PDB file of C-alpha atoms in Angstrom:
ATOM      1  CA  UNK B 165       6.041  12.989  -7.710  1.00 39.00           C
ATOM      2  CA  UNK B 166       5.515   9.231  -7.339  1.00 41.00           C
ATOM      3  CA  UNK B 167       6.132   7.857  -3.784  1.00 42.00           C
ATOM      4  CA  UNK B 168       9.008   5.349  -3.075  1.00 44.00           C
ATOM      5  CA  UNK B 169       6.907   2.628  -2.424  1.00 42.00           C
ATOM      6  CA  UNK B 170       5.832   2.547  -5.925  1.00 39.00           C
ATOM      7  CA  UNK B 171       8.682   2.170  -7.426  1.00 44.00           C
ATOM      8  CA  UNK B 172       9.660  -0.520  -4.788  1.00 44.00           C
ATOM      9  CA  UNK B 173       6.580  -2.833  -5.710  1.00 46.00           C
ATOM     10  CA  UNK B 174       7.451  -2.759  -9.456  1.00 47.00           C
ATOM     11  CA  UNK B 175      11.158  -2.447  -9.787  1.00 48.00           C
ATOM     12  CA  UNK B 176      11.418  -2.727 -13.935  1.00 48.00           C
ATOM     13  CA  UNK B 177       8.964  -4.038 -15.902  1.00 46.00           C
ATOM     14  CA  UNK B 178       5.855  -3.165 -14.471  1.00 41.00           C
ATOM     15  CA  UNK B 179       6.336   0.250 -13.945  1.00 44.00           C
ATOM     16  CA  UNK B 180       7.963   1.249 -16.811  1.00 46.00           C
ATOM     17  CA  UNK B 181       7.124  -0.686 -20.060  1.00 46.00           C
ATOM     18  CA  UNK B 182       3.818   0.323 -20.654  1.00 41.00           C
ATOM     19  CA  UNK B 183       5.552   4.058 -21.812  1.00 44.00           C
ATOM     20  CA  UNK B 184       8.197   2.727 -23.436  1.00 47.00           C
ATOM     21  CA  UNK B 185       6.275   2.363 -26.507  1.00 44.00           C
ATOM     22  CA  UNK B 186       6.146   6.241 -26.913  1.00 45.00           C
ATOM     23  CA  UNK B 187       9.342   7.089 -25.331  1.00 51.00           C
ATOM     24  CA  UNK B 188      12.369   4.783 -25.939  1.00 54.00           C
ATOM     25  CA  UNK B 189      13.776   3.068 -29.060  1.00 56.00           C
ATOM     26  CA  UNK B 190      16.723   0.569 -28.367  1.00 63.00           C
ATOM     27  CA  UNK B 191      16.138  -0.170 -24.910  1.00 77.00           C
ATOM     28  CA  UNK B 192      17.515  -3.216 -23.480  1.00 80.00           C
ATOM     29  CA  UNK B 193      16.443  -4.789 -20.138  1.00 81.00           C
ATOM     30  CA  UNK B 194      17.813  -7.887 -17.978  1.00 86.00           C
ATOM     31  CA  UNK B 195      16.399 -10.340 -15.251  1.00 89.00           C
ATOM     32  CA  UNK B 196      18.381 -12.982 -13.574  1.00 93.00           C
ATOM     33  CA  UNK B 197      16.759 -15.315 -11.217  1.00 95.00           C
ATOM     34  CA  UNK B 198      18.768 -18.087  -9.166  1.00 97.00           C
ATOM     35  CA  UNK B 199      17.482 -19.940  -6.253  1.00 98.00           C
ATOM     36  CA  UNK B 200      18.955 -22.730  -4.377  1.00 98.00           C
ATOM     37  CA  UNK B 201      16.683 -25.202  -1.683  1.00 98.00           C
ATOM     38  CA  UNK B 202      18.292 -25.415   1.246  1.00 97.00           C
ATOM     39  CA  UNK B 203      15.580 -27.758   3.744  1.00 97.00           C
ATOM     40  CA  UNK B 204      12.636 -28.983   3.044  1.00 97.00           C
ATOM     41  CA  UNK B 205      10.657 -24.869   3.472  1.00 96.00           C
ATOM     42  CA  UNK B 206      14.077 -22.501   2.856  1.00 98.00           C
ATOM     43  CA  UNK B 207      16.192 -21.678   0.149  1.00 98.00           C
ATOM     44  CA  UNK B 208      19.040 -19.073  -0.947  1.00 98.00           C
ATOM     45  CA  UNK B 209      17.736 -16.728  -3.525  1.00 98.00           C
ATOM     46  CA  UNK B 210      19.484 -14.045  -5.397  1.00 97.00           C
ATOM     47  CA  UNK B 211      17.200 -11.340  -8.164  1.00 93.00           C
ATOM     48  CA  UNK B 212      18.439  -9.131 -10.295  1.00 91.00           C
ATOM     49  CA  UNK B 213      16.651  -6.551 -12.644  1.00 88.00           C
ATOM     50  CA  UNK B 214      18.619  -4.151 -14.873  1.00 89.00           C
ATOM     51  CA  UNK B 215      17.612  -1.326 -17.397  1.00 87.00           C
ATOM     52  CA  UNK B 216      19.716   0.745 -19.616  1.00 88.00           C
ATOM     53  CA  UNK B 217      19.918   4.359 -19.922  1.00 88.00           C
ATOM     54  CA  UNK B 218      17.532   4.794 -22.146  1.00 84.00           C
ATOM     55  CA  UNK B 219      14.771   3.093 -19.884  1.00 81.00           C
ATOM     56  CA  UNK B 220      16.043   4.306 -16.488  1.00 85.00           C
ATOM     57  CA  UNK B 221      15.627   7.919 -18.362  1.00 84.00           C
ATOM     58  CA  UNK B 222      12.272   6.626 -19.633  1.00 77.00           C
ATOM     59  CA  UNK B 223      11.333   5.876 -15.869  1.00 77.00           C
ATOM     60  CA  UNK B 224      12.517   8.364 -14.256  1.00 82.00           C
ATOM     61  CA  UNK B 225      10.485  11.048 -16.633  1.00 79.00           C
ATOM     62  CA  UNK B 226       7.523   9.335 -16.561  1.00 74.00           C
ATOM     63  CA  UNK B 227       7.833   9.608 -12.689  1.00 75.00           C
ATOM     64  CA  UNK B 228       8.515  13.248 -12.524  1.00 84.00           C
ATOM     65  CA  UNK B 229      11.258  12.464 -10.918  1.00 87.00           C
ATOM     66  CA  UNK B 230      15.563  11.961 -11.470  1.00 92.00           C
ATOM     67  CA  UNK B 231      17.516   8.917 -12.355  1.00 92.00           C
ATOM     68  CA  UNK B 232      19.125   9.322  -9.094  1.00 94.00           C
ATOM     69  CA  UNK B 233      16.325   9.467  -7.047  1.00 91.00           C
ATOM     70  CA  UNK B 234      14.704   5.913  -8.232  1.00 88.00           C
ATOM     71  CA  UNK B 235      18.374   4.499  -8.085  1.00 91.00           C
ATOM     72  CA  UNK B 236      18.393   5.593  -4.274  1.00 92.00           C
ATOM     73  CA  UNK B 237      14.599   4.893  -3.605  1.00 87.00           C
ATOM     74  CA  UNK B 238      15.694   0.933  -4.735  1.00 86.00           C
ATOM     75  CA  UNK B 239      18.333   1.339  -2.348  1.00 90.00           C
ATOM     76  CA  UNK B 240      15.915   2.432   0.500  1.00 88.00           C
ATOM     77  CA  UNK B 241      13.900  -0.641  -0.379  1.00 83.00           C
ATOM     78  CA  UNK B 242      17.044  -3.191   0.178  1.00 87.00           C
ATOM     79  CA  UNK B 243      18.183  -3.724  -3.121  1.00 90.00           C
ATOM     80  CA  UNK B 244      21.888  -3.380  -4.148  1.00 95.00           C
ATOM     81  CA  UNK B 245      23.150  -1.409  -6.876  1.00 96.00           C
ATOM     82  CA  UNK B 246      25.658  -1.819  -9.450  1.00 96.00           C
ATOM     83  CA  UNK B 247      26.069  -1.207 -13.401  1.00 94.00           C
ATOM     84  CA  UNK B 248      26.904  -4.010 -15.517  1.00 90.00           C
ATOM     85  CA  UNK B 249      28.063  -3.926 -19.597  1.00 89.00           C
ATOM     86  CA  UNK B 250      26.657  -6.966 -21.465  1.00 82.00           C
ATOM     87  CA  UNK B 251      27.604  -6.585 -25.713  1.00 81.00           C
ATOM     88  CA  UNK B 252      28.581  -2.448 -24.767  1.00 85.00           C
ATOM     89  CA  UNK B 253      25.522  -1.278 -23.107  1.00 85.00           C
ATOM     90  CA  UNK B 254      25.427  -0.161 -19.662  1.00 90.00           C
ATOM     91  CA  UNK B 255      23.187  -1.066 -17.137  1.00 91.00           C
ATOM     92  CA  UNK B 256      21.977  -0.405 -14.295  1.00 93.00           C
ATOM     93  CA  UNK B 257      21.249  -3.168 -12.237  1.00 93.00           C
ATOM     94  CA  UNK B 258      19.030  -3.683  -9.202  1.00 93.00           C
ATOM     95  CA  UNK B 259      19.984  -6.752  -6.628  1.00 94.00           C
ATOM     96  CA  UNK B 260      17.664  -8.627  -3.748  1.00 93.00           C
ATOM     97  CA  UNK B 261      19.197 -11.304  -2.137  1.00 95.00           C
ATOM     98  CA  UNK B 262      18.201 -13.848   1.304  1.00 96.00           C
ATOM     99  CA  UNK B 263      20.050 -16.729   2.503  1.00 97.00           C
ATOM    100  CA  UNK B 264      17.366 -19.781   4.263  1.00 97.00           C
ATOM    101  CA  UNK B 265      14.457 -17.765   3.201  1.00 98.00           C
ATOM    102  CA  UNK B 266      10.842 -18.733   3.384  1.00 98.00           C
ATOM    103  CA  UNK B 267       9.496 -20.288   0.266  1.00 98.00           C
ATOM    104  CA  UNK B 268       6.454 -17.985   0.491  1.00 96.00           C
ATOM    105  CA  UNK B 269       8.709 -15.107   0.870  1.00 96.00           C
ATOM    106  CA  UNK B 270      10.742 -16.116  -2.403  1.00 96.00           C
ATOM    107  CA  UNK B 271       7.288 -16.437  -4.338  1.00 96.00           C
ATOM    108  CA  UNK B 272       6.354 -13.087  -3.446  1.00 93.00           C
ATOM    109  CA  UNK B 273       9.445 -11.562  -4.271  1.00 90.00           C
ATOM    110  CA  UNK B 274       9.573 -13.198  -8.286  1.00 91.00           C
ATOM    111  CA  UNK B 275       6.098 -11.867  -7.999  1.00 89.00           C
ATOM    112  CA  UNK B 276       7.147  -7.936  -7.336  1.00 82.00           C
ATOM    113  CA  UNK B 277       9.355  -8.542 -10.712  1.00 81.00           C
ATOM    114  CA  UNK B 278       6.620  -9.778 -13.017  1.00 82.00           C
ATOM    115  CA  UNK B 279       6.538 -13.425 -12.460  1.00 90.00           C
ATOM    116  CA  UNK B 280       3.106 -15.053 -12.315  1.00 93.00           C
ATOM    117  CA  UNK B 281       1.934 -18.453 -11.192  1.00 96.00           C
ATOM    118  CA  UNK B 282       4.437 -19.246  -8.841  1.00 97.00           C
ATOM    119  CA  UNK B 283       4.896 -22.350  -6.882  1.00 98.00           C
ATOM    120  CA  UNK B 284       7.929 -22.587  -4.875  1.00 97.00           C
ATOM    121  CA  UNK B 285       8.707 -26.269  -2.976  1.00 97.00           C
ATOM    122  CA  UNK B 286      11.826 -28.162  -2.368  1.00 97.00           C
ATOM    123  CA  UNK B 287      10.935 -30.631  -5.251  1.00 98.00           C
ATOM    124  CA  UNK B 288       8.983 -28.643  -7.375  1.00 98.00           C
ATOM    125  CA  UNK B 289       9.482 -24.738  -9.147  1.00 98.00           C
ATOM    126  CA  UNK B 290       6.704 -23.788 -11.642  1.00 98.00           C
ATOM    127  CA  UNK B 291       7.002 -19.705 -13.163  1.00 97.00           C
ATOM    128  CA  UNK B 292       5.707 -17.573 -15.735  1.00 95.00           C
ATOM    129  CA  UNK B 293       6.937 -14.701 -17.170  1.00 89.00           C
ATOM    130  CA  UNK B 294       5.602 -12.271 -20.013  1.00 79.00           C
ATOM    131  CA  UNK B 295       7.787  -9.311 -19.771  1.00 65.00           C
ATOM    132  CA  UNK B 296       5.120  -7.517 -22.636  1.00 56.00           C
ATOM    133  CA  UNK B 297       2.151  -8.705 -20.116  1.00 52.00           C
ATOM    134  CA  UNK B 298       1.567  -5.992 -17.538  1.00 40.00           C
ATOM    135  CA  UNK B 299      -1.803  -7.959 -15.548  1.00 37.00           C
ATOM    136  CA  UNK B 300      -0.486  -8.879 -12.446  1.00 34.00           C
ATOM    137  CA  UNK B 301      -1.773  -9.614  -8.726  1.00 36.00           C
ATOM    138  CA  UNK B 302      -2.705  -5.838  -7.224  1.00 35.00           C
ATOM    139  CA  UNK B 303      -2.302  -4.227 -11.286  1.00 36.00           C
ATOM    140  CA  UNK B 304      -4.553  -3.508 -13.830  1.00 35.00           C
ATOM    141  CA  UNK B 305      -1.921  -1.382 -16.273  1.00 35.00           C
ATOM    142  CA  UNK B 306      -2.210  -3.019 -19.917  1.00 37.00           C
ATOM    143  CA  UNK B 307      -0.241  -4.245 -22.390  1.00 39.00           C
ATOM    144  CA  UNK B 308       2.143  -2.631 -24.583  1.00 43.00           C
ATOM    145  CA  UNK B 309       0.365  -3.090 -27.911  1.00 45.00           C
ATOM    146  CA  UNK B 310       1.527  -1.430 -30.435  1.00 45.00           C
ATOM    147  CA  UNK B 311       5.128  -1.845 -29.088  1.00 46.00           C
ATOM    148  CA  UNK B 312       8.050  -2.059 -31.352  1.00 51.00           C
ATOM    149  CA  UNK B 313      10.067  -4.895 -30.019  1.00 51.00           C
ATOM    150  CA  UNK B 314      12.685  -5.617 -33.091  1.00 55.00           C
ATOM    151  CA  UNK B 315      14.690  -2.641 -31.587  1.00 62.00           C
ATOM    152  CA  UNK B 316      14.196  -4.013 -27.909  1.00 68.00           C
ATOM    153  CA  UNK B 317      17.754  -6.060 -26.665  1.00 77.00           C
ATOM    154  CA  UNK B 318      16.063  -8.689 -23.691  1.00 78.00           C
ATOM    155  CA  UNK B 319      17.927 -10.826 -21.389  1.00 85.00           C
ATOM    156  CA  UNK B 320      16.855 -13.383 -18.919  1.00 91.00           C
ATOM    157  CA  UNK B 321      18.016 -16.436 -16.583  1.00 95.00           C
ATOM    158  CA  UNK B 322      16.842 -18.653 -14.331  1.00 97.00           C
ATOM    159  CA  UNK B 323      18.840 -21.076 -12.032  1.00 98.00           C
ATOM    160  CA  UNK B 324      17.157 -23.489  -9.681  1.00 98.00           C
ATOM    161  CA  UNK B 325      18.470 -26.159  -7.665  1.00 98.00           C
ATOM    162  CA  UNK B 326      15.806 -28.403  -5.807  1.00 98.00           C
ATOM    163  CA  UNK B 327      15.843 -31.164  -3.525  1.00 96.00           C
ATOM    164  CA  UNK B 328      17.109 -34.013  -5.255  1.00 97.00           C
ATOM    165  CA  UNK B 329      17.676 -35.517  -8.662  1.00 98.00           C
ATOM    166  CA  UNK B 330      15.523 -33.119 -11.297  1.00 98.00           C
ATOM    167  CA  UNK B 331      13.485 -35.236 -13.672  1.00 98.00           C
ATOM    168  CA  UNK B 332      11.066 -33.239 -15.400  1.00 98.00           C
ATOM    169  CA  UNK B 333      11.679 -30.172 -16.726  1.00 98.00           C
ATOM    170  CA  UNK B 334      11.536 -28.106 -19.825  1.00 97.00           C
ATOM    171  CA  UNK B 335      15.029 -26.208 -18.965  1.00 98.00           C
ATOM    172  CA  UNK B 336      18.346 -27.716 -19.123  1.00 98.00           C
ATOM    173  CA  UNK B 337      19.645 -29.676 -16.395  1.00 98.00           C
ATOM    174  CA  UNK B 338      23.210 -29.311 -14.914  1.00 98.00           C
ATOM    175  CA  UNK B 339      24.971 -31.954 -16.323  1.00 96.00           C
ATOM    176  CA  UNK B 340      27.352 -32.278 -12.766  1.00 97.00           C
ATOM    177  CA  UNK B 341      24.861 -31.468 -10.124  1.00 97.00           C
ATOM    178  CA  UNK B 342      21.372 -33.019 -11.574  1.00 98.00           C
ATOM    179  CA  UNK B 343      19.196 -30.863  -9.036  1.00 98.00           C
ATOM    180  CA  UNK B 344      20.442 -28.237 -10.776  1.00 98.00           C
ATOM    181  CA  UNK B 345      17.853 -26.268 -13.843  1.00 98.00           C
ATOM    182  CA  UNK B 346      18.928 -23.438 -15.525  1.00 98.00           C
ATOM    183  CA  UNK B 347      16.328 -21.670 -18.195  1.00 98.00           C
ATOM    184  CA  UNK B 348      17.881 -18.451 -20.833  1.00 95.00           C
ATOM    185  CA  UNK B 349      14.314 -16.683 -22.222  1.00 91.00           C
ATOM    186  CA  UNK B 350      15.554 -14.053 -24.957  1.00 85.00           C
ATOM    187  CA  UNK B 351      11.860 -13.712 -26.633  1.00 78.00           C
ATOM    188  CA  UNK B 352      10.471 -10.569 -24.978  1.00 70.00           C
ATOM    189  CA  UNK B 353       7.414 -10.993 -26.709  1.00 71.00           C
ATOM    190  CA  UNK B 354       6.493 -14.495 -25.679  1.00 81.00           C
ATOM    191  CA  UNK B 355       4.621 -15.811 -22.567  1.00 87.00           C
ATOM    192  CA  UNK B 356       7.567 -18.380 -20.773  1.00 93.00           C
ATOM    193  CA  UNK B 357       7.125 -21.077 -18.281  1.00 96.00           C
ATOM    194  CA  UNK B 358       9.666 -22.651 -16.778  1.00 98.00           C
ATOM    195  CA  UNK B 359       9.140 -25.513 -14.454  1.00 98.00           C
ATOM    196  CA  UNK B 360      11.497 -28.153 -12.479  1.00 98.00           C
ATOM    197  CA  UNK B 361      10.194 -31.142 -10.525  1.00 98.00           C
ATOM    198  CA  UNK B 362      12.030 -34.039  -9.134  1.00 98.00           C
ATOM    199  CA  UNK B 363       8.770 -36.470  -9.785  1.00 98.00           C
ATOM    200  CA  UNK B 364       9.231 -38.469 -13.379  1.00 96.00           C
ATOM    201  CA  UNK B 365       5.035 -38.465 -13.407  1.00 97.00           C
ATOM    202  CA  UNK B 366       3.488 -37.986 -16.580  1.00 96.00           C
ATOM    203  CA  UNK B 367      -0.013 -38.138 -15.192  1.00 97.00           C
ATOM    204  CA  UNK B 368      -2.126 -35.173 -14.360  1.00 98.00           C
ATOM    205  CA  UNK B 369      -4.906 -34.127 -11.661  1.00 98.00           C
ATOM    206  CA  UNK B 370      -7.833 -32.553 -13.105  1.00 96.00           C
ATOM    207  CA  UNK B 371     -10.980 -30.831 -11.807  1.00 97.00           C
ATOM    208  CA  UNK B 372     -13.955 -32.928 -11.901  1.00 96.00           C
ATOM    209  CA  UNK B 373     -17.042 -31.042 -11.499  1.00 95.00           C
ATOM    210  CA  UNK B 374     -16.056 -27.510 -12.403  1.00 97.00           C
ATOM    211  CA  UNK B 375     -15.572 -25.840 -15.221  1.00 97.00           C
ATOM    212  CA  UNK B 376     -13.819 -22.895 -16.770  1.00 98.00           C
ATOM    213  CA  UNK B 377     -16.413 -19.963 -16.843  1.00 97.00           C
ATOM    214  CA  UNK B 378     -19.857 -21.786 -15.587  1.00 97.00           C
ATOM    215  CA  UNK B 379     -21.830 -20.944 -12.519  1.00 97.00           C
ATOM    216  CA  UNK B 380     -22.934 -23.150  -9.945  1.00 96.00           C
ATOM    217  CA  UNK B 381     -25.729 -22.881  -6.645  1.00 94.00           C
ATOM    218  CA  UNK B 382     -23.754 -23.259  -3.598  1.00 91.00           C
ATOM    219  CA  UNK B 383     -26.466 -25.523  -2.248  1.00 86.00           C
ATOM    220  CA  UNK B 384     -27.188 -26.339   1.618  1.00 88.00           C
ATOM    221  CA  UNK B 385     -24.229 -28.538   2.058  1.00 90.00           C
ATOM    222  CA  UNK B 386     -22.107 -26.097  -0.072  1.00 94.00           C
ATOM    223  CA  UNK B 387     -20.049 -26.784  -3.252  1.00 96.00           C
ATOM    224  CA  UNK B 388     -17.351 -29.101  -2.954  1.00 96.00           C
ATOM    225  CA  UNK B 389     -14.289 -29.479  -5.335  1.00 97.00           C
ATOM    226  CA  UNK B 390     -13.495 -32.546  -6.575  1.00 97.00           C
ATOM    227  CA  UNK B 391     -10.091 -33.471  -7.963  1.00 98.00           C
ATOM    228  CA  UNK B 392      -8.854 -36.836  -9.833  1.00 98.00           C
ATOM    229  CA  UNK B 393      -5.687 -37.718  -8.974  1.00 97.00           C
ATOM    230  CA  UNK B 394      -5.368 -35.445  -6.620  1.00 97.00           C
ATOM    231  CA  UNK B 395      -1.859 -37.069  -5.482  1.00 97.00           C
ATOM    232  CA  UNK B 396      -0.019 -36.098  -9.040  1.00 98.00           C
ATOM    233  CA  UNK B 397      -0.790 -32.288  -7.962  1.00 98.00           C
ATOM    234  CA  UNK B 398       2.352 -30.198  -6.243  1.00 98.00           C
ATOM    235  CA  UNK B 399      -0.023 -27.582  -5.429  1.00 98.00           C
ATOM    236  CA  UNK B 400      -3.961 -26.999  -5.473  1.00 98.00           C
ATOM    237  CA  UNK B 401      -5.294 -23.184  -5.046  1.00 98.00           C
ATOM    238  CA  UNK B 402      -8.206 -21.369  -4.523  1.00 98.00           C
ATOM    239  CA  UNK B 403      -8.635 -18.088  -4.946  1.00 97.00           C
ATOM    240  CA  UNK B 404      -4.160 -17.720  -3.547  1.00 95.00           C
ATOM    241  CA  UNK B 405      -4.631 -19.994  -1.029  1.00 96.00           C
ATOM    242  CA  UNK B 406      -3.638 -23.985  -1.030  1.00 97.00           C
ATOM    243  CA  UNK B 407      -6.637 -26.589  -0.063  1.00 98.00           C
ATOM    244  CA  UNK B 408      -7.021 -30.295  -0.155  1.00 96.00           C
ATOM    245  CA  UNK B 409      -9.024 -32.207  -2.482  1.00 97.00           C
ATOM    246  CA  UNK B 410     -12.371 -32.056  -1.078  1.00 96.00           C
ATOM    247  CA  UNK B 411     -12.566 -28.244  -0.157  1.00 97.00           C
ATOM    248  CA  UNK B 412     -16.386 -27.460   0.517  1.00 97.00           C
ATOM    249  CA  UNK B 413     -17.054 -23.610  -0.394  1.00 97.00           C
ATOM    250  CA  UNK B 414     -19.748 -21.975   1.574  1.00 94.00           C
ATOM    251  CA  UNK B 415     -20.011 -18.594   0.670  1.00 95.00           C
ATOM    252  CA  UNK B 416     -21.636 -17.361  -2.796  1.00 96.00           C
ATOM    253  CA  UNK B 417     -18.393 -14.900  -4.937  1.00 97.00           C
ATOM    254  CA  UNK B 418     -16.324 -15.859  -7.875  1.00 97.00           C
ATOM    255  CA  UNK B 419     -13.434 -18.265  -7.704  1.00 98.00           C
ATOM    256  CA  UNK B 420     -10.257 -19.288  -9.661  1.00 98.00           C
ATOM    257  CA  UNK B 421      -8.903 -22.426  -9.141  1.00 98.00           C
ATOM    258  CA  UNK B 422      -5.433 -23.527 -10.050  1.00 98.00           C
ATOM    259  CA  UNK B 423      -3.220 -26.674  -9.968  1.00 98.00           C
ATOM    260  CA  UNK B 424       0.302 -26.905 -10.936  1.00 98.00           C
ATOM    261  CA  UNK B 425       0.840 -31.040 -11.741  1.00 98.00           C
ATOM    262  CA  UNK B 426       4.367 -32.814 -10.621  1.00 98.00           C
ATOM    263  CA  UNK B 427       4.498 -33.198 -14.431  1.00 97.00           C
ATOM    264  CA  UNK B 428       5.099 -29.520 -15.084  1.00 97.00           C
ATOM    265  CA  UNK B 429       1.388 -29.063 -16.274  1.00 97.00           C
ATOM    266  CA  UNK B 430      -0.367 -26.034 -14.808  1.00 98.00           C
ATOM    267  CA  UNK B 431      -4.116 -25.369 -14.939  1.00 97.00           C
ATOM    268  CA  UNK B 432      -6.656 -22.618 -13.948  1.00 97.00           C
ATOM    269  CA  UNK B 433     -10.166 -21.965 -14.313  1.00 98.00           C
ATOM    270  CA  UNK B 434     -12.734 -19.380 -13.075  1.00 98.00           C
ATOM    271  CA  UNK B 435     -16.161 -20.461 -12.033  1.00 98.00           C
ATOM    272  CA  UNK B 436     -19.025 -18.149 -10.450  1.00 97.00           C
ATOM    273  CA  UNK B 437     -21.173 -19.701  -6.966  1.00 97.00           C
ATOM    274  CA  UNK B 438     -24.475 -18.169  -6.278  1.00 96.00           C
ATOM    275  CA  UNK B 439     -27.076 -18.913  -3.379  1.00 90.00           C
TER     276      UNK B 439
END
């Protein structure tokens, strides 16, 4: 029998979707998001993940284990439960919620649900979500190729309110309350980003001396990043933790280095320094 914590780390998607190709036809999932800055490092957040029978079932056999039990085992874990009918079909539905959270702490929790490269700030929300991509941060489970999705029912929405005034984005903005974004994603199949900044920038920074997939000597001063308009990035990562333009690397490994742009651009490479 799985252990509760595993079902805790991966409440829907990731633990269940890469049987479902086998075992369910006319599933249906849902995933609402909303989020709402409340200072300049806290906001109210409220996640939601629901199945149907048919996957809950699907979960619960693959687990060797009852639909009761992962129902409770959520509940151990500090999510709410409740069933919901959206177009007459059931489902069971999994809530999280935190009033003047961390943003760190509402990163990693769209992160447990499937979300990947997540920046969180009071003017600035940049997300992606594949619900049919399974590679995430501490998983190596694979997709579900060969999955029939034209019998799959998908839901999903995102509300953010930031800061101030929203004025880039690619979702659509409250027409009352401008800080307001709200994003509906109905294409399981499809990769989805969904970002909000309240910077009208079209400009971009970009890496200037690395590049995607090359290896570099660390030298005896080490390897430094550069970074061109450095002040047009909301966030700059290496390897899951933010630097400033400049970083020197010392130590010979591999690297990926990200930068999610006030524009709503986000980039990443991988690069390789040896001794």
């Amino acid at each position: 029998m799985k252990s509760k914590k595993s079902f805790s780390k991966k409440i829907l998607l990731i633990l269940c979707l890469c049987l479902l190709a086998a075992t369910c036809i006319g599933c249906a999932e849902k995933l609402d998001t909303s989020v709402k800055v409340r200072s300049s490092s806290t906001a109210d957040y409220t996640i939601s993940a629901g199945m149907d029978d048919e996957m809950l079932k699907a979960l619960a056999d693959m687990s060797e284990t009852t639909t009761d039990a992962i129902i409770q085992t959520q509940k151990d874990g500090g999510y709410t439960y409740t069933t919901e009918t959206i177009d007459g079909v059931l489902f069971h539905v999994f809530t999280k919620s935190g009033t003047k959270a961390k943003f760190s702490k509402i990163e990693n929790e769209l992160k447990e649900l499937g979300y990947t490269n997540v920046c969180m700030k009071k003017d600035y929300f940049y997300a992606t979500y594949t619900a049919s991509d399974l590679s995430t941060g501490d998983s190596n489970m694979t997709t579900t190729e060969g999955f029939d999705y034209s019998d799959f029912t998908y839901y999903q929405k995102i509300s953010v309110q930031l800061n101030s005034k929203v004025k880039r984005t690619n979702g659509k903005i409250n027409s009352t309350n401008k800080r307001c974004v709200t994003w509906t994603h109905n294409n399981h199949e499809k990769s989805k980003n969904f970002y909000a900044s309240t910077s009208g920038t079209k400009k971009n920074a970009r890496i200037r001396n690395l590049r995607n997939g090359k290896t570099y000597k660390i030298g005896k001063a080490g390897k430094k990043i550069k970074i061109a308009n450095a002040s047009y990035a909301a966030r700059i990562q290496l390897n899951g933790k933010t630097i400033k333009n400049g970083k020197v690397i010392k130590k010979a490994g591999t690297y990926t280095l990200s930068i999610w742009n006030k524009s709503g651009k986000f980039s990443t490479i991988k690069f390789t320094i040896t001794k």
